Amino acid sequence: MELKTLDIFCEIIDNYGDIGVVYRVAKELKKRFENDVKVRVFLNRKDEFLKINSEAENTGFQELDQISYITFDYLKENISDIETSDVIIEAFGCTIPQEYMEKAYNNSTLLINLEYLSAEDWIEDFHLQSSPLGKGKLKKIFFMPGFTEKSGGVIADSGYLDTVKNVNENRDFYEKKYLGEIENLENSITGTVFSYEKNFEPLFRDLKNLNREVVLLALGEKTQESMKKFFEKNSVELFGNQAKYGKIKVIFYRFLNQEEYEELINVTDFNFVRGEDSFIRAVLSGKSYLWHIYCQDEFAHMDKLNGFLDKYKRVVADKGDNEFIINMEKLFKDYNFRRENNLEMGNEDYNYFFNNLEKIGENNEVFRNFLIQNCNLINKLKCFIEKY
Ligand code: TRH
């Protein structure tokens, strides 16, 4: 199919991942389809979008970098003037407004349900399977992101890969931009922490014993609130946006727009990330990272984590370092083992991580290169649409 129009629907429930993914996919598909594809993004609400894109305004319809961003309310009010697109992407199985769907059944060709990232094996069987809609000529298919060749892959957008390269080639510039206020930067280990509710006692305990200058950039409200709990308990005072605990300095960083966040995590030595979009950014940076996975009922998040660890091990196993695998697997599991997002104390021990940042980075680079070469979601999605 020669794609001329593409609409992407996004229903934000909470957090930033849904819009984070949609914003990224919209920008990249606009760039990658060589003909002039008209791309529109429809959103149920704007709050999170306003935070990750500092150019965005609080309005029902706006155009940013040749992509239209339209609220569901605006769509419903103006439905008689809005035509549906050739291809529709419904992000994470969201509910597309009925008014739009009624028109789409007969006027659109393909509805792609772009699902959440999962490392579990069963997704390969579902990837690109169709599902009847029972009306009109519109066909629905499932697109299943994952970590294998047979899955939909991960979003390795050229915009982000260019950022990684650019930051690596211009380190001094970006260090000044993001870490300029840090004294003794050359002798410090720096890292970002972006998490859900978490008890940071084990992290501060192990970092204190490390006896090195460490700077933690705490990102997002949940991380900062969780760290504040630790500070209160240990009588650590916050001066402005900074606190000191032994040789550890914590900076409560402002919320960045998405492009700035991408730059920042490529300047620091390690990154603790959460959700799926920041996780994949960390994976594609090839640095050391820990993933705080979104907690689900009945420990479903642990199945997802185990799926990821299996895929990771398969790729890096050739390096033959058993000690590395055992230690990292244990830390990922301990970091995430919880029934719900709360401040329950975990069993994690960070010593291996902080003593082996370089080695972890080397292994992560192998995994990153494998994903870029074999599991690029954007290439797969573009190819699927073109062949359809
Ligand atoms: O915000 P998240 O926790 O989103 C999650 C996931 O989407 C998860 O799959 C979903 O089930 C759950 O919400 C409800 O984490 P994630 O996916 O890492 O998205 C964060 C986005 O925010 C990412 O695009 C990076 C961006 N970001 C900024 O733009 N600026 C910042 O300062 C920070 C910390 C993040």
JSON list of C-alpha atoms in Angstrom, two decimals, residues 24 31 37 49 60 64 69 93 132 141 169 196 211 217 235 257 261 296 302 309 331-332 340 347 372 376 386:
[
{"chain": "A", "resi": 24, "resn": "ARG", "atom": "CA", "xyz": [8.07, 8.77, 19.19]},
{"chain": "A", "resi": 31, "resn": "LYS", "atom": "CA", "xyz": [10.24, 10.96, 8.82]},
{"chain": "A", "resi": 37, "resn": "VAL", "atom": "CA", "xyz": [2.41, 11.09, 4.59]},
{"chain": "A", "resi": 49, "resn": "PHE", "atom": "CA", "xyz": [1.95, 15.46, 26.40]},
{"chain": "A", "resi": 60, "resn": "GLY", "atom": "CA", "xyz": [-7.70, 20.88, 21.01]},
{"chain": "A", "resi": 64, "resn": "LEU", "atom": "CA", "xyz": [3.99, 20.46, 15.62]},
{"chain": "A", "resi": 69, "resn": "TYR", "atom": "CA", "xyz": [-2.15, 16.62, 17.61]},
{"chain": "A", "resi": 93, "resn": "GLY", "atom": "CA", "xyz": [-5.60, -1.51, 22.42]},
{"chain": "A", "resi": 132, "resn": "PRO", "atom": "CA", "xyz": [-12.34, -9.76, 12.53]},
{"chain": "A", "resi": 141, "resn": "ILE", "atom": "CA", "xyz": [-4.09, -6.84, 12.97]},
{"chain": "A", "resi": 169, "resn": "GLU", "atom": "CA", "xyz": [30.66, 12.50, 19.99]},
{"chain": "A", "resi": 196, "resn": "TYR", "atom": "CA", "xyz": [7.82, 3.92, 40.58]},
{"chain": "A", "resi": 211, "resn": "ASN", "atom": "CA", "xyz": [33.01, 4.99, 49.24]},
{"chain": "A", "resi": 217, "resn": "LEU", "atom": "CA", "xyz": [19.73, 12.60, 39.40]},
{"chain": "A", "resi": 235, "resn": "SER", "atom": "CA", "xyz": [17.41, 13.00, 58.92]},
{"chain": "A", "resi": 257, "resn": "ASN", "atom": "CA", "xyz": [11.07, 17.18, 27.60]},
{"chain": "A", "resi": 261, "resn": "TYR", "atom": "CA", "xyz": [15.68, 13.16, 28.69]},
{"chain": "A", "resi": 296, "resn": "GLN", "atom": "CA", "xyz": [0.96, -6.02, 37.75]},
{"chain": "A", "resi": 302, "resn": "MET", "atom": "CA", "xyz": [7.88, -10.95, 36.98]},
{"chain": "A", "resi": 309, "resn": "LEU", "atom": "CA", "xyz": [16.21, -11.86, 31.02]},
{"chain": "A", "resi": 331, "resn": "LEU", "atom": "CA", "xyz": [19.67, -7.97, 40.89]},
{"chain": "A", "resi": 332, "resn": "PHE", "atom": "CA", "xyz": [16.97, -7.43, 38.23]},
{"chain": "A", "resi": 340, "resn": "GLU", "atom": "CA", "xyz": [2.38, -3.72, 44.34]},
{"chain": "A", "resi": 347, "resn": "ASN", "atom": "CA", "xyz": [16.46, -7.66, 48.97]},
{"chain": "A", "resi": 372, "resn": "ILE", "atom": "CA", "xyz": [19.13, -2.60, 16.28]},
{"chain": "A", "resi": 376, "resn": "ASN", "atom": "CA", "xyz": [13.79, -2.71, 14.72]},
{"chain": "A", "resi": 386, "resn": "GLU", "atom": "CA", "xyz": [4.19, -1.04, 2.42]}
]
